[in-house]
Amino acid sequence: MPQSVARLLVESLEAHDVDQVYCVPGESYIGLTSTMVEKNSMRVVVCRHEAGAGFMAAADGRLRNRAGVCMVSRGPGLSNGIVALHTAYHDATPLVMLIGQVERKDFGRLALQEQNYSVLLSDITKLVIEVNEPEMASEALARAFHVAESGTPGPVAVILPEDIFDDETDAPVDQPRPAVIPGPRTADMAKLKEMLAKSERPLVLVGGGLMADAIRDPAVYEDLNTLAETWTLPISPTHRRPMLFSADHPNYGGYMGIRVPPALINEMKKADLMIALGERMTDTVSQSYSFPTAPQPQLPLVHIWPDANEVGRVFRPDLGIAASPHEVIKALLADAPPANAKARQGWVDGLNKIHRDLLAKEWDPTTDGVNFAAIVCEVDKHLAPDATVTSDAGNFGSFVHRYIGFKQGQMFLASVVGAMGSGMPMAVAAAMRRPGTQVVCFIGDGGALMMGNEIATAVQYGVAPIMIISDNSMYGTIGMHSYVRYPDRPFMDGTRLTNPDFAAWARTFGAEGITIADESEVADGIAKAFAVKTRPVVVHCKTSALQMSAWRRYELADALP
Ligand SMILES: Cc1ncc(C[n+]2csc(CCOP(=O)(O)OP(=O)(O)O)c2C)c(N)n1
């Protein structure tokens, strides 16, 4: 029986297991939202900004290892949402964005809010699909999900003209394509085993590809731990993936994040083999293409990623394996470890000692506000084994990575490519997806006023994330870059911010507001925040600007013009 395109689209989303979509409504696709609400088979989460909706869908994509779905209106709506597409594209996160378009009869006239999405989105999506025929609608969605989730996952845009939703069609629901999980070749596994047997100082980086596998199959963690222990390998989670290996595991080889501290990176550079296991190998992870060096790595590199396009795109590996990283781990575990594996124990212990020293919960006193280290260490004491932590972009994040001892089973979400504004929406999505568990968002005063307004969405949907704001009254990261690059010039004025009382701001949303202005208030303030549980909490932390990151500080004389 014929049915409307809107109904067909909703049924197609249902077939793809979509139970929640994030949106800012718009007249250009109102035919779809109204049908969704009428059919009531999935929750339509109404957000405050399209970037918020996009980041929530990106978080959903990571939490479920299925494409998260958001819907935005044409022109201004999509323009607001572009930052989330950019993040999903760089972060290899599966995302389907449904975007309204002008009526088909007006294509190309520069009609109200018209944009040419195929041109506009060509560098930040895997695919743009324009649905101009009712018969194509369901097939287009099936393709969108498949492309978003396969190979290197990423965002796909589906363009829906305003006048298509009420058209009738006999087209059936196009069913989801089966997940394609690539495995390694026998010959490549033999070579990998040979390289591992010869190596005295291997370094294993684990990244976002393994995170995706772990959602599909939680046995990933047990298998990774067994591999590390029996093959005597140091494991280094990469930038923004700290929960892939427990920080207190004796095989933890150090966190390969942004600007690895000298003590650790100098030791890592003694490695005689690098295995990137489910890590895309970005600018950040490779320390600006210096370890390994691009395009020719200074040490033998094995790059394992489920997409041959990516393996070899920047670095020339000695061995490239286009496979799921978990499949490679399982294939390694099918064999006994090399006879001399235990000879690597000293190498693993050495890296682990540096890692433990770096993680020590120590900090120096500050005079111009609380050292954010004190707050992050206190939060760490309260985090449950299944807690979710999200982080916005900014220097406050360095404290999170230095002082929180993440564990497998916990979840960490952030824009790996460093988009400010991502932290709070991701926390809201996590709180909806993981009800009854702790969700903590770390954010700067800069990011808090970019996208912290999604706290309204948390209140509206009855979830209770905790937003910890490091208010150093400046865009601190940029102050640091300015100081490092142009040490003789004044810099603070170009990055200073005048902020509201964030605790009072929180209360106007119906959230709880707590202020921490002195280190003596930290333990109480954080305990109160974790005790609330029934509504969102904002902890306004008045932090030191001179303590520019977890690793360095300015002298007052440096900072002033
Ligand atoms: C959307 C976006 N705009 C600008 C930047 C550049 N940027 C990176 S960090 C930063 C400052 C962050 O300031 P804040 O949130 O206060 O945290 P802090 O660095 O002070 O800890 C800026 C402006 C960015 N990464 N993303």
PDB file of C-alpha atoms in Angstrom, residues 190-202 231 233 271-273 275 300 337-341 343-344:
ATOM      1  CA  ALA A 190      52.526 -14.432  10.116  1.00  0.00           C
ATOM      2  CA  LYS A 191      54.586 -11.327   9.333  1.00  0.00           C
ATOM      3  CA  LEU A 192      53.198  -9.469  12.364  1.00  0.00           C
ATOM      4  CA  LYS A 193      54.068 -12.379  14.634  1.00  0.00           C
ATOM      5  CA  GLU A 194      57.565 -12.510  13.197  1.00  0.00           C
ATOM      6  CA  MET A 195      58.043  -8.759  13.765  1.00  0.00           C
ATOM      7  CA  LEU A 196      56.736  -9.066  17.314  1.00  0.00           C
ATOM      8  CA  ALA A 197      58.969 -12.044  18.041  1.00  0.00           C
ATOM      9  CA  LYS A 198      62.065 -10.073  16.941  1.00  0.00           C
ATOM     10  CA  SER A 199      61.162  -6.863  18.723  1.00  0.00           C
ATOM     11  CA  GLU A 200      62.865  -6.086  22.034  1.00  0.00           C
ATOM     12  CA  ARG A 201      61.036  -2.793  22.579  1.00  0.00           C
ATOM     13  CA  PRO A 202      57.600  -2.783  20.924  1.00  0.00           C
ATOM     14  CA  TRP A 231      53.031 -11.306  24.952  1.00  0.00           C
ATOM     15  CA  LEU A 233      53.609  -5.682  25.529  1.00  0.00           C
ATOM     16  CA  ALA A 271      61.005   1.612  20.737  1.00  0.00           C
ATOM     17  CA  ASP A 272      62.120  -0.660  17.896  1.00  0.00           C
ATOM     18  CA  LEU A 273      58.579  -1.346  16.638  1.00  0.00           C
ATOM     19  CA  ILE A 275      51.996  -1.091  16.306  1.00  0.00           C
ATOM     20  CA  PRO A 300      59.171  -0.066  11.783  1.00  0.00           C
ATOM     21  CA  PRO A 337      53.475 -15.854  22.581  1.00  0.00           C
ATOM     22  CA  PRO A 338      57.064 -15.743  21.314  1.00  0.00           C
ATOM     23  CA  ALA A 339      59.469 -17.756  23.462  1.00  0.00           C
ATOM     24  CA  ASN A 340      61.498 -14.667  24.378  1.00  0.00           C
ATOM     25  CA  ALA A 341      58.503 -12.408  25.178  1.00  0.00           C
ATOM     26  CA  ALA A 343      62.736 -10.575  27.867  1.00  0.00           C
ATOM     27  CA  ARG A 344      60.697  -7.420  27.213  1.00  0.00           C
TER      28      ARG A 344
END
